[in-house]
Tab-separated table of N, CA and C in Angstrom:
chain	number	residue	atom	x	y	z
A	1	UNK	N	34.861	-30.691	-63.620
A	1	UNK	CA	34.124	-29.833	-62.736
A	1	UNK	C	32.639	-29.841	-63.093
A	2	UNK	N	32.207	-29.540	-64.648
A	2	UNK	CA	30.883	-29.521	-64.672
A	2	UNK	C	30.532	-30.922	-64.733
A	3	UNK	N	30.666	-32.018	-64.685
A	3	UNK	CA	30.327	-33.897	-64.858
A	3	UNK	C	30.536	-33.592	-63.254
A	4	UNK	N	30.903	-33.348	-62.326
A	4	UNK	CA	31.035	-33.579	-60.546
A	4	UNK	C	29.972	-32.909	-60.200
A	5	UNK	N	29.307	-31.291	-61.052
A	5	UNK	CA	27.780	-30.694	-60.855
A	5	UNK	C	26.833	-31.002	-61.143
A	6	UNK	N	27.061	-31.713	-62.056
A	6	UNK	CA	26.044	-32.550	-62.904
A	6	UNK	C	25.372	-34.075	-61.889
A	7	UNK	N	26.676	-34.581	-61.555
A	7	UNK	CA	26.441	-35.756	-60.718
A	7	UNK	C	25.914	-35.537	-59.965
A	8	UNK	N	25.933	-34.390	-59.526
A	8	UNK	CA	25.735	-33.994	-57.628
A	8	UNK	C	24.148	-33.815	-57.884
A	9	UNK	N	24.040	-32.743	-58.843
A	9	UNK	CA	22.565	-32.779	-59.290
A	9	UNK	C	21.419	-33.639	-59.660
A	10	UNK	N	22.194	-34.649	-60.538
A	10	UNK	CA	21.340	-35.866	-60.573
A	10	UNK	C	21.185	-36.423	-59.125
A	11	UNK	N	22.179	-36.271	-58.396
A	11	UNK	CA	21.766	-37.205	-57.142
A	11	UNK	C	21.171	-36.300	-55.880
A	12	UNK	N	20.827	-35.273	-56.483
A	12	UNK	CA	19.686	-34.446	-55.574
A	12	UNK	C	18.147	-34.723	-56.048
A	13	UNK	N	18.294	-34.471	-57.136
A	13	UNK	CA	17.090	-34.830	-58.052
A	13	UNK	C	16.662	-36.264	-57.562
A	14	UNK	N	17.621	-37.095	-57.606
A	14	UNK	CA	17.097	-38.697	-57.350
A	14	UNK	C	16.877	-38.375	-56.366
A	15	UNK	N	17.186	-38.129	-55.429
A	15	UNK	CA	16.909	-38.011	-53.759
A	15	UNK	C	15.566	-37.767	-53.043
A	16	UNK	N	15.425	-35.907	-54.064
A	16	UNK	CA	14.273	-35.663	-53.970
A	16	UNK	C	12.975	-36.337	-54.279
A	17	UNK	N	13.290	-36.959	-55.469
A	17	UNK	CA	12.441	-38.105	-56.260
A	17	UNK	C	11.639	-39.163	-55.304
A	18	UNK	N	12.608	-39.886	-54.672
A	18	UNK	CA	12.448	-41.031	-54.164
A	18	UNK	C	11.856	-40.394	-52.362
A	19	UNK	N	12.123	-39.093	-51.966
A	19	UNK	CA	11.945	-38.683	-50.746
A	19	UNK	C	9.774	-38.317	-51.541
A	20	UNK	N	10.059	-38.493	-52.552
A	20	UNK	CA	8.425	-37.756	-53.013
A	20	UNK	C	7.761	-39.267	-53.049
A	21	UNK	N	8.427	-40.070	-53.737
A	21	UNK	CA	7.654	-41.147	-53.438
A	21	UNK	C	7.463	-41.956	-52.516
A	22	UNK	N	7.745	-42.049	-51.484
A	22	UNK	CA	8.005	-42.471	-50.445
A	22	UNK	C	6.757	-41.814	-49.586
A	23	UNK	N	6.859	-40.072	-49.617
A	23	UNK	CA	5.806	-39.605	-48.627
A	23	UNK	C	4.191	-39.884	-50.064
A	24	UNK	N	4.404	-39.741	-50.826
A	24	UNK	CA	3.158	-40.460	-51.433
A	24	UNK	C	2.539	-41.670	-51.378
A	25	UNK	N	3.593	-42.471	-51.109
A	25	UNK	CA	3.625	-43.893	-50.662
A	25	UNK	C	2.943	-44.073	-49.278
A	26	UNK	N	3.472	-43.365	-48.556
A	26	UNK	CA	2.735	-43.181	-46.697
A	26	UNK	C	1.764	-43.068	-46.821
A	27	UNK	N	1.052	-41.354	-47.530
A	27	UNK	CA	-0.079	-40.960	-47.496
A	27	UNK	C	-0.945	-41.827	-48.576
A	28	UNK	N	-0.779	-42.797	-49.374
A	28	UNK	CA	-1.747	-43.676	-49.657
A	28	UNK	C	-2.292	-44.626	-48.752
A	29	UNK	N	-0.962	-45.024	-48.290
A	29	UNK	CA	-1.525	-46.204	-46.943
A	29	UNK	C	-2.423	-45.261	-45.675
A	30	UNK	N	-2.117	-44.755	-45.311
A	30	UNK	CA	-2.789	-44.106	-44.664
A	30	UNK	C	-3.774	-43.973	-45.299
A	31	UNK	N	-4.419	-43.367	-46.175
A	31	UNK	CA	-5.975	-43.518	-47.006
A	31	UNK	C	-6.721	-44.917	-46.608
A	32	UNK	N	-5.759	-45.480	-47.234
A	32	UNK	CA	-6.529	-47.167	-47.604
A	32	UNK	C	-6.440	-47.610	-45.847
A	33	UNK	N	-5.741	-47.482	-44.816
A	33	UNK	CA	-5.940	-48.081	-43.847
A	33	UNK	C	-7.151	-47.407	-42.772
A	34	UNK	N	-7.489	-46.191	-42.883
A	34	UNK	CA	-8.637	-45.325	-42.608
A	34	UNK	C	-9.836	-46.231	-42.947
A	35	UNK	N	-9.740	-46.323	-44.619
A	35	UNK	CA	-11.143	-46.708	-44.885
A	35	UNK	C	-11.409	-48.499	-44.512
A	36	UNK	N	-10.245	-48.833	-44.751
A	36	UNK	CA	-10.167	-50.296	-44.103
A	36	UNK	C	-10.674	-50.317	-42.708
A	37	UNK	N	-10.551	-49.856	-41.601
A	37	UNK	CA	-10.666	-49.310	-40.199
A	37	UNK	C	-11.933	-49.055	-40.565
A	38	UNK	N	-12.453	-47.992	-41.109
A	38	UNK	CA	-14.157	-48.126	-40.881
A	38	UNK	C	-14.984	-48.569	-42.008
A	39	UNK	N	-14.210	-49.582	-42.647
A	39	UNK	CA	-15.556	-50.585	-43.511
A	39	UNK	C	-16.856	-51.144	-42.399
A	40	UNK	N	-16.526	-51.885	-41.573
A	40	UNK	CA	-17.577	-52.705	-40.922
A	40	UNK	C	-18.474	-51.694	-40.387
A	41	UNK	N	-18.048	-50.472	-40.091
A	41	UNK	CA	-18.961	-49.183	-39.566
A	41	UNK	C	-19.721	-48.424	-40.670
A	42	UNK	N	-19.023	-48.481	-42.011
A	42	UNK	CA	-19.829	-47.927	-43.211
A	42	UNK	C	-20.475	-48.527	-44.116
A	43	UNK	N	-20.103	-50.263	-44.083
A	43	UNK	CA	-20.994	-51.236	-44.231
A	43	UNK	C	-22.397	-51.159	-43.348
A	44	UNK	N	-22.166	-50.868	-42.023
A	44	UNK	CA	-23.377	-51.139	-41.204
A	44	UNK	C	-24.368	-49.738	-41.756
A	45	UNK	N	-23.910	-48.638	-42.046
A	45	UNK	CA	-24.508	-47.089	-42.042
A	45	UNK	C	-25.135	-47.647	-43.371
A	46	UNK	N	-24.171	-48.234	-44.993
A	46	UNK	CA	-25.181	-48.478	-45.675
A	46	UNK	C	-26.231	-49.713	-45.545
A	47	UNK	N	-26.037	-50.455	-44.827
A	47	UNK	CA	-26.981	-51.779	-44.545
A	47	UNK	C	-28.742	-50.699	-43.690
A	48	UNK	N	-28.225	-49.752	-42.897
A	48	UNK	CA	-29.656	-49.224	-42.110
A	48	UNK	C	-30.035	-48.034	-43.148
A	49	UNK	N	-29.234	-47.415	-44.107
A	49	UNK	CA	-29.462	-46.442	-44.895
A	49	UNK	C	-30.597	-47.475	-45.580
A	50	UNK	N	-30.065	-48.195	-46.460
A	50	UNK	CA	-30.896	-48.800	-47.040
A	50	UNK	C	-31.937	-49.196	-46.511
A	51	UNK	N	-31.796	-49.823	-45.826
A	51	UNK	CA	-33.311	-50.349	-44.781
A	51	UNK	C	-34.389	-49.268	-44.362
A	52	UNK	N	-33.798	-48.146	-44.235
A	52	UNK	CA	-34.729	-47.134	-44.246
A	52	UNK	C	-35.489	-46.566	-45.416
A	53	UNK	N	-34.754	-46.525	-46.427
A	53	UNK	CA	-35.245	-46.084	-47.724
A	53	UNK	C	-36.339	-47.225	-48.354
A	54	UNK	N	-36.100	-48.011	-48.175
A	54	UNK	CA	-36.948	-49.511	-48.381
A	54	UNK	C	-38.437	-49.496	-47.666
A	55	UNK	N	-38.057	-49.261	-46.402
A	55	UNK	CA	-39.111	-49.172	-45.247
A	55	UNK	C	-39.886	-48.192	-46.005
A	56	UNK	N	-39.205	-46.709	-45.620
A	56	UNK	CA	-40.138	-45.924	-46.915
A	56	UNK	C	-40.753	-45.612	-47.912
A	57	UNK	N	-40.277	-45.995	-48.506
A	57	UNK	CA	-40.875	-46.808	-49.837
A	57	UNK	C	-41.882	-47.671	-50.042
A	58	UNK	N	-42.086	-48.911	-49.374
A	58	UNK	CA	-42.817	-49.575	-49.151
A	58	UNK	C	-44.150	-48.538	-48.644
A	59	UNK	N	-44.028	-47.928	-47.348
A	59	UNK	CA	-45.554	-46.975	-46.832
A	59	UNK	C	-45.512	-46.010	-48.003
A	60	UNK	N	-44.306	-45.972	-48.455
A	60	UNK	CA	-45.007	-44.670	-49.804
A	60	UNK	C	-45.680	-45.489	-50.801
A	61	UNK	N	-45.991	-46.466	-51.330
A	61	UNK	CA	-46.636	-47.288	-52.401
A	61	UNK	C	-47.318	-48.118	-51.689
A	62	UNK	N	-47.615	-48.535	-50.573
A	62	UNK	CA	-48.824	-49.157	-50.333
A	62	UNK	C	-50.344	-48.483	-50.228
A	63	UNK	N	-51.052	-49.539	-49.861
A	63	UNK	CA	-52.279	-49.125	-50.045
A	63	UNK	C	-52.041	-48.661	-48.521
A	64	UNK	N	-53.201	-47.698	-48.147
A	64	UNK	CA	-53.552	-46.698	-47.104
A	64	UNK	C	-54.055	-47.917	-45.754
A	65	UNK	N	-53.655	-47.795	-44.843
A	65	UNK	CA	-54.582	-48.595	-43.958
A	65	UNK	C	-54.365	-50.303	-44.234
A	66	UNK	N	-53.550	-50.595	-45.094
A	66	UNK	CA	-53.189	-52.034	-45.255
A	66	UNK	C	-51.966	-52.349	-43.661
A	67	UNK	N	-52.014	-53.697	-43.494
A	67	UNK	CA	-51.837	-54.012	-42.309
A	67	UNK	C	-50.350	-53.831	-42.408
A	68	UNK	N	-49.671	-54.348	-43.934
A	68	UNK	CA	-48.691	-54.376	-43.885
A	68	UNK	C	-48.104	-53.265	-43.445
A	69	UNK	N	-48.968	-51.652	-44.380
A	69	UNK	CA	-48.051	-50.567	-44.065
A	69	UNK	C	-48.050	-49.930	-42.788
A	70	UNK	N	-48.892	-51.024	-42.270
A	70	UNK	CA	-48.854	-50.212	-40.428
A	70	UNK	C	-47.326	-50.763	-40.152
A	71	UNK	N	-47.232	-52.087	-40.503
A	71	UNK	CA	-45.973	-52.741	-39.498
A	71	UNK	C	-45.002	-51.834	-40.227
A	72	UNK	N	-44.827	-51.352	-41.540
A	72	UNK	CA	-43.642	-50.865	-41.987
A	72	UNK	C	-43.359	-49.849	-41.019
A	73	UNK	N	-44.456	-48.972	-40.957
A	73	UNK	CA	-44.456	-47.464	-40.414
A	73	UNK	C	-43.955	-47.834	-39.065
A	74	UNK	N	-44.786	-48.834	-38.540
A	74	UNK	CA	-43.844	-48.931	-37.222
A	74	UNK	C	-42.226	-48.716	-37.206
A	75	UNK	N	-41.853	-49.480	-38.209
A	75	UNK	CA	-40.477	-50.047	-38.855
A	75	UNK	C	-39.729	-48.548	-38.848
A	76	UNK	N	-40.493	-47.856	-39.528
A	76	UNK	CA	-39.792	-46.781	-40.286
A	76	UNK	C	-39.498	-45.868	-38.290
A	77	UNK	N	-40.432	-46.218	-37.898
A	77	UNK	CA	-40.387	-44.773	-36.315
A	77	UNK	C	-39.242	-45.694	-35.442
A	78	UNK	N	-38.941	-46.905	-35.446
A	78	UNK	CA	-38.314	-47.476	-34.792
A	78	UNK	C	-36.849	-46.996	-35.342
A	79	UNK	N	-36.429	-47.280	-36.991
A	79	UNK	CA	-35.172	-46.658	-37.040
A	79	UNK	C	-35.231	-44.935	-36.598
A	80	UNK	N	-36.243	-44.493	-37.104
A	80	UNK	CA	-36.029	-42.729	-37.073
A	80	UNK	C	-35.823	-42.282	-35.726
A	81	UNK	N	-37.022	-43.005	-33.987
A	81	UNK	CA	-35.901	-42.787	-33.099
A	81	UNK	C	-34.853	-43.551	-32.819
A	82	UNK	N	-34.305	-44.647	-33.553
A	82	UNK	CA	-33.499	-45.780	-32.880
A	82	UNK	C	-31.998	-45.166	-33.868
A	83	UNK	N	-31.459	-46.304	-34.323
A	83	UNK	CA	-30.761	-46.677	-35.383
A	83	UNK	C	-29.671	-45.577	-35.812
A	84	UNK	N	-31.156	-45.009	-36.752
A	84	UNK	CA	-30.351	-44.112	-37.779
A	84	UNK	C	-29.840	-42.464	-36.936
A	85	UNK	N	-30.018	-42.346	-35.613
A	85	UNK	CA	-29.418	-41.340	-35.036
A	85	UNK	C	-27.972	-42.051	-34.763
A	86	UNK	N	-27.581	-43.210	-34.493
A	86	UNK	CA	-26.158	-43.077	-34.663
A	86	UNK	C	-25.572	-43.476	-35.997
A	87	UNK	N	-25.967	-43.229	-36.935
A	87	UNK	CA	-25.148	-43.196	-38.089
A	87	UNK	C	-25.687	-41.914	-39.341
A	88	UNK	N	-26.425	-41.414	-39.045
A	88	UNK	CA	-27.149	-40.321	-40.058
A	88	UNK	C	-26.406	-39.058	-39.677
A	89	UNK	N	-26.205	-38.540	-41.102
A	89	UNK	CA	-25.602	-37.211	-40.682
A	89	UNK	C	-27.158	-35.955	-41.081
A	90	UNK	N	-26.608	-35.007	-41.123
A	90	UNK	CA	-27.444	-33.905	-41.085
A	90	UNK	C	-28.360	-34.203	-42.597
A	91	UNK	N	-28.144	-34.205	-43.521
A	91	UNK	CA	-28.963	-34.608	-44.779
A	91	UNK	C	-30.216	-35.743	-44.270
A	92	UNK	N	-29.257	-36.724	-43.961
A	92	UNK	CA	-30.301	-37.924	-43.530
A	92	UNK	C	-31.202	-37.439	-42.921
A	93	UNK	N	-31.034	-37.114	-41.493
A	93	UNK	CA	-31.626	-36.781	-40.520
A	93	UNK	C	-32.671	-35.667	-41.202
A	94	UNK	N	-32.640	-34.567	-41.778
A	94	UNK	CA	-33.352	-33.523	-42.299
A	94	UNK	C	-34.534	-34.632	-43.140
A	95	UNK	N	-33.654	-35.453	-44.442
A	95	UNK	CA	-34.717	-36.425	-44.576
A	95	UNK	C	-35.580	-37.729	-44.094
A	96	UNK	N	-35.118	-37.733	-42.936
A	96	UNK	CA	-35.500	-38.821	-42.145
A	96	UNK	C	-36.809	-37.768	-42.051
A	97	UNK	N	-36.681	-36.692	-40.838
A	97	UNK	CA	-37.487	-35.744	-40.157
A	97	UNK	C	-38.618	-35.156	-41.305
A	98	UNK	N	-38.631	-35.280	-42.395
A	98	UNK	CA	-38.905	-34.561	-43.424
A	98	UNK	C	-40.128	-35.862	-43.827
A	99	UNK	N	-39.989	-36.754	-44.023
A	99	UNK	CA	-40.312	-37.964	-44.689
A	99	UNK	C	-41.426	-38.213	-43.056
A	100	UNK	N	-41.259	-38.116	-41.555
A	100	UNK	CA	-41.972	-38.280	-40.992
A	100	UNK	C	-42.423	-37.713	-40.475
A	101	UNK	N	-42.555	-36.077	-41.214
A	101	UNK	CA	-43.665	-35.180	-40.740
A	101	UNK	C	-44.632	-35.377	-42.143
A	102	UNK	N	-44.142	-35.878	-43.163
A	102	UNK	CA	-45.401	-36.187	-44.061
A	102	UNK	C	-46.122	-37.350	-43.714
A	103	UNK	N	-45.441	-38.393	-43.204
A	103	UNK	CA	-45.835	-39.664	-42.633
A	103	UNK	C	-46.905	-38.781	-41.555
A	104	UNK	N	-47.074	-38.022	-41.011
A	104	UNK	CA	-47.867	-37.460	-39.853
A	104	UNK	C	-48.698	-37.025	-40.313
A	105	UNK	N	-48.441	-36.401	-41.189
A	105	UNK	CA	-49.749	-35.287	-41.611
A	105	UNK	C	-50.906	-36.346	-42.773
A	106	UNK	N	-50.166	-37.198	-43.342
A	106	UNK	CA	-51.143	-38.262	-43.859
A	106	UNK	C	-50.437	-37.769	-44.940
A	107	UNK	N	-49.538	-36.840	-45.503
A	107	UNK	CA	-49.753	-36.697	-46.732
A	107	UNK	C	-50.379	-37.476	-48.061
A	108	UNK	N	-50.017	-37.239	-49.217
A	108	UNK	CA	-50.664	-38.194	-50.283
A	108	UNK	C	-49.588	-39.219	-50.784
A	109	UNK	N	-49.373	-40.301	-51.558
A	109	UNK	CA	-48.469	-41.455	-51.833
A	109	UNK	C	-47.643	-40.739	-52.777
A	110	UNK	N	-47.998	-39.586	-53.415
A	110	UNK	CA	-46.891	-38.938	-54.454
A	110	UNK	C	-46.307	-37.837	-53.314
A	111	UNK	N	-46.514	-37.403	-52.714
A	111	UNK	CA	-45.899	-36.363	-51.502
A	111	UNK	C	-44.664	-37.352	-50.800
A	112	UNK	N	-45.059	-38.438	-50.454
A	112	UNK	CA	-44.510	-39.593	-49.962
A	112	UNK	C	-43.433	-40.179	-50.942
A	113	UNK	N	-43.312	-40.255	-51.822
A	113	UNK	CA	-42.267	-40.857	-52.582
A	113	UNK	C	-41.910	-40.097	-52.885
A	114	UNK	N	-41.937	-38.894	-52.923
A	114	UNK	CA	-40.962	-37.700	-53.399
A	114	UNK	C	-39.820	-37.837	-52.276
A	115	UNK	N	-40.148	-37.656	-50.798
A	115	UNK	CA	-40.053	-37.887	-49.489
A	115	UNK	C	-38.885	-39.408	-49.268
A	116	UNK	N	-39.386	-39.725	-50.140
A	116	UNK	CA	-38.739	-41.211	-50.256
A	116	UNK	C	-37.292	-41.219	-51.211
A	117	UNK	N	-37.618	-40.489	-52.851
A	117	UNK	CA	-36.199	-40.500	-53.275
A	117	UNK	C	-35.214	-38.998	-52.796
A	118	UNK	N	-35.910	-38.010	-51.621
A	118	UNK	CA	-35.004	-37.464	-51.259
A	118	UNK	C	-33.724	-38.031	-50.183
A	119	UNK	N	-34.916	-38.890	-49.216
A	119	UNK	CA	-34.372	-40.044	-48.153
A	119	UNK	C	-33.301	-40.549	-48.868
A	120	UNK	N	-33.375	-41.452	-50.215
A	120	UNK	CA	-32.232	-41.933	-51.070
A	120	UNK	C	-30.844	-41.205	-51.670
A	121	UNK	N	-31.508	-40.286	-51.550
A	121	UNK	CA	-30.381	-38.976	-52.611
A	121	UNK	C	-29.385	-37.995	-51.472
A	122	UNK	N	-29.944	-38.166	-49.398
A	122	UNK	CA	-29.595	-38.030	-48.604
A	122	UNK	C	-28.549	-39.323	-48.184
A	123	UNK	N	-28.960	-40.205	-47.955
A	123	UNK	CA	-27.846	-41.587	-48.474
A	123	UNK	C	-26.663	-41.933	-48.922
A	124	UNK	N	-27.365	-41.228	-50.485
A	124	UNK	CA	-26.435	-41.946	-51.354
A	124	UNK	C	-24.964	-40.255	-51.018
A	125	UNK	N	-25.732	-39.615	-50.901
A	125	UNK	CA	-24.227	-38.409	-50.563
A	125	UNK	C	-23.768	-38.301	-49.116
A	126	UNK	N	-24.837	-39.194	-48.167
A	126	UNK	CA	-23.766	-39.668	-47.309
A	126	UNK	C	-22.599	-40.764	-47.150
A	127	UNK	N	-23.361	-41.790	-48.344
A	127	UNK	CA	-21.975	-42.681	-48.240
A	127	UNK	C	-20.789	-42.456	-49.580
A	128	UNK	N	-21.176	-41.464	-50.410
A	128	UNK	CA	-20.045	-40.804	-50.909
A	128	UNK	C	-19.152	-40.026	-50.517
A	129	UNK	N	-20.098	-39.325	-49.657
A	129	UNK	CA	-18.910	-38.291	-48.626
A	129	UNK	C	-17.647	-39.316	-47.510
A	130	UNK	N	-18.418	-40.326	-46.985
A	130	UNK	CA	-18.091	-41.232	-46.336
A	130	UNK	C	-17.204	-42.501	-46.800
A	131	UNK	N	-17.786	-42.814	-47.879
A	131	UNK	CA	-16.881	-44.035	-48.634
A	131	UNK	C	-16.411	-43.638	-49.362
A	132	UNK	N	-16.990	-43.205	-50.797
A	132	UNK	CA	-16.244	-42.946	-51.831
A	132	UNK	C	-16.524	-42.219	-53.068
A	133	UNK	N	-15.830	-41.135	-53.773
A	133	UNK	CA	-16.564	-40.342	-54.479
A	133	UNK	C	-17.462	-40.928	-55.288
A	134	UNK	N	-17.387	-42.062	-55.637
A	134	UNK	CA	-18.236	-42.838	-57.063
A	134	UNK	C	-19.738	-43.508	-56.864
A	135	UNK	N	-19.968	-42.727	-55.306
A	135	UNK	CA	-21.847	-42.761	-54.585
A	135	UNK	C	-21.902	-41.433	-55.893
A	136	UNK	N	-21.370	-40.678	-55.895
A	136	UNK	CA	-21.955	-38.991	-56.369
A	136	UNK	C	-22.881	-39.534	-57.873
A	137	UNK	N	-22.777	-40.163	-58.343
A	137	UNK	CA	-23.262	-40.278	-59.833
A	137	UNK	C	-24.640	-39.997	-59.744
Protein backbone atom coordinates (compact mmCIF):
# COMPACT_ATOMS: atom_id res chain seq x y z
CA UNK A 1 0.00 0.00 0.00
CA UNK A 2 2.59 2.59 0.97
CA UNK A 3 5.27 1.47 -2.35
CA UNK A 4 1.59 1.95 -4.69
CA UNK A 5 1.61 5.86 -2.76
CA UNK A 6 4.82 6.28 -3.16
CA UNK A 7 4.73 5.28 -6.93
CA UNK A 8 1.77 7.27 -7.60
CA UNK A 9 3.65 10.18 -6.10
CA UNK A 10 6.73 9.88 -7.85
CA UNK A 11 4.71 9.81 -10.95
CA UNK A 12 2.91 13.05 -10.11
CA UNK A 13 6.01 14.68 -9.24
CA UNK A 14 7.54 13.44 -12.65
CA UNK A 15 4.57 14.69 -14.39
CA UNK A 16 4.54 17.87 -12.84
CA UNK A 17 8.28 18.12 -13.55
CA UNK A 18 8.27 17.54 -17.11
CA UNK A 19 4.67 19.64 -17.51
CA UNK A 20 7.29 22.63 -15.90
CA UNK A 21 9.72 22.00 -18.35
CA UNK A 22 8.04 21.90 -21.18
CA UNK A 23 6.06 25.34 -20.43
CA UNK A 24 9.67 26.78 -19.72
CA UNK A 25 10.72 25.30 -22.77
CA UNK A 26 7.75 27.28 -24.83
CA UNK A 27 8.30 30.44 -23.04
CA UNK A 28 12.02 30.46 -24.02
CA UNK A 29 11.25 29.98 -27.62
CA UNK A 30 8.94 32.41 -27.61
CA UNK A 31 11.66 34.96 -26.17
CA UNK A 32 14.27 34.00 -28.68
CA UNK A 33 11.71 34.02 -31.63
CA UNK A 34 10.41 37.73 -30.68
CA UNK A 35 13.85 38.97 -30.69
CA UNK A 36 14.78 36.98 -33.79
CA UNK A 37 11.54 38.69 -35.54
CA UNK A 38 12.83 42.11 -34.72
CA UNK A 39 16.66 41.88 -35.17
CA UNK A 40 16.67 43.54 -38.71
CA UNK A 41 14.34 46.38 -37.05
CA UNK A 42 16.75 46.77 -33.94
CA UNK A 43 19.73 46.39 -36.01
CA UNK A 44 18.38 49.28 -38.17
CA UNK A 45 17.32 51.57 -34.70
CA UNK A 46 21.04 50.83 -33.60
CA UNK A 47 22.67 51.53 -37.11
CA UNK A 48 20.58 55.44 -37.05
CA UNK A 49 21.10 55.62 -33.15
CA UNK A 50 24.53 55.56 -33.83
CA UNK A 51 24.64 57.71 -36.78
CA UNK A 52 23.11 60.27 -34.85
CA UNK A 53 25.36 60.31 -31.96
CA UNK A 54 28.35 60.46 -34.43
CA UNK A 55 26.70 63.27 -36.43
CA UNK A 56 26.64 64.98 -33.05
CA UNK A 57 29.58 64.65 -32.01
CA UNK A 58 31.32 65.56 -34.85
CA UNK A 59 29.32 69.51 -34.70
CA UNK A 60 30.09 69.16 -31.00
CA UNK A 61 34.07 69.08 -31.62
CA UNK A 62 34.40 70.87 -34.67
CA UNK A 63 35.56 74.07 -35.33
CA UNK A 64 32.59 76.78 -35.48
CA UNK A 65 31.67 77.75 -39.05
CA UNK A 66 33.89 74.96 -40.68
CA UNK A 67 32.20 73.71 -43.84
CA UNK A 68 32.30 70.37 -42.68
CA UNK A 69 30.16 71.12 -39.55
CA UNK A 70 27.58 72.82 -41.66
CA UNK A 71 27.06 69.52 -43.76
CA UNK A 72 26.99 67.51 -40.43
CA UNK A 73 24.34 69.84 -38.92
CA UNK A 74 22.49 69.50 -41.94
CA UNK A 75 22.94 65.67 -41.29
CA UNK A 76 22.00 65.90 -37.79
CA UNK A 77 18.22 68.08 -38.81
CA UNK A 78 17.68 65.59 -41.54
CA UNK A 79 17.66 62.52 -39.05
CA UNK A 80 15.94 64.70 -36.13
CA UNK A 81 12.96 65.49 -38.64
CA UNK A 82 13.41 62.29 -40.72
CA UNK A 83 14.65 58.91 -39.45
CA UNK A 84 14.92 58.91 -35.93
CA UNK A 85 11.02 59.70 -35.38
CA UNK A 86 10.35 56.22 -36.47
CA UNK A 87 12.57 54.47 -34.27
CA UNK A 88 13.32 56.85 -31.13
CA UNK A 89 11.51 56.43 -28.13
CA UNK A 90 10.81 59.19 -25.60
CA UNK A 91 14.55 59.45 -24.06
CA UNK A 92 15.91 59.76 -27.58
CA UNK A 93 13.59 62.07 -28.78
CA UNK A 94 13.89 64.39 -25.42
CA UNK A 95 17.68 64.04 -26.42
CA UNK A 96 17.45 64.45 -29.89
CA UNK A 97 15.13 67.82 -29.06
CA UNK A 98 17.52 68.77 -26.32
CA UNK A 99 20.83 68.52 -28.35
CA UNK A 100 18.91 70.76 -31.14
CA UNK A 101 17.76 73.47 -29.16
CA UNK A 102 21.47 73.90 -28.12
CA UNK A 103 22.42 73.37 -31.74
CA UNK A 104 20.00 76.65 -32.08
CA UNK A 105 20.92 78.72 -29.59
CA UNK A 106 24.73 78.39 -30.68
CA UNK A 107 25.49 77.03 -27.48
CA UNK A 108 29.30 76.49 -26.55
CA UNK A 109 31.30 72.97 -27.77
CA UNK A 110 31.29 71.84 -23.97
CA UNK A 111 27.32 72.56 -23.69
CA UNK A 112 27.32 70.50 -26.92
CA UNK A 113 29.04 67.41 -25.93
CA UNK A 114 27.45 67.18 -22.81
CA UNK A 115 24.27 67.20 -25.26
CA UNK A 116 26.07 64.64 -27.14
CA UNK A 117 26.93 61.90 -24.34
CA UNK A 118 23.33 62.38 -23.10
CA UNK A 119 22.12 61.60 -26.92
CA UNK A 120 24.44 58.31 -26.24
CA UNK A 121 23.28 57.34 -22.74
CA UNK A 122 19.47 57.90 -24.40
CA UNK A 123 20.55 55.07 -26.95
CA UNK A 124 22.32 53.00 -25.23
CA UNK A 125 18.97 52.46 -22.68
CA UNK A 126 17.02 52.35 -25.61
CA UNK A 127 18.59 49.43 -27.09
CA UNK A 128 18.81 47.74 -23.70
CA UNK A 129 15.32 48.15 -23.03
CA UNK A 130 14.84 46.88 -26.59
CA UNK A 131 17.55 44.25 -27.14
CA UNK A 132 19.10 43.32 -24.21
CA UNK A 133 19.83 43.93 -20.61
CA UNK A 134 23.75 43.94 -21.16
CA UNK A 135 23.32 47.81 -23.17
CA UNK A 136 22.70 48.85 -19.18
CA UNK A 137 26.49 48.76 -18.20
Amino acid sequence: MFGEKLEYGLKVVGSVAALGGLLLAGAQFVVNHSVEAAKPYLERKLKLCEEAVVTAAFIATADAGAAAAEAKTLQFWQLYWGVMGLVANQKVTHAMVAFGAKLRAKESSSSLQVGVLELASACRQEMAASWSPIWRR
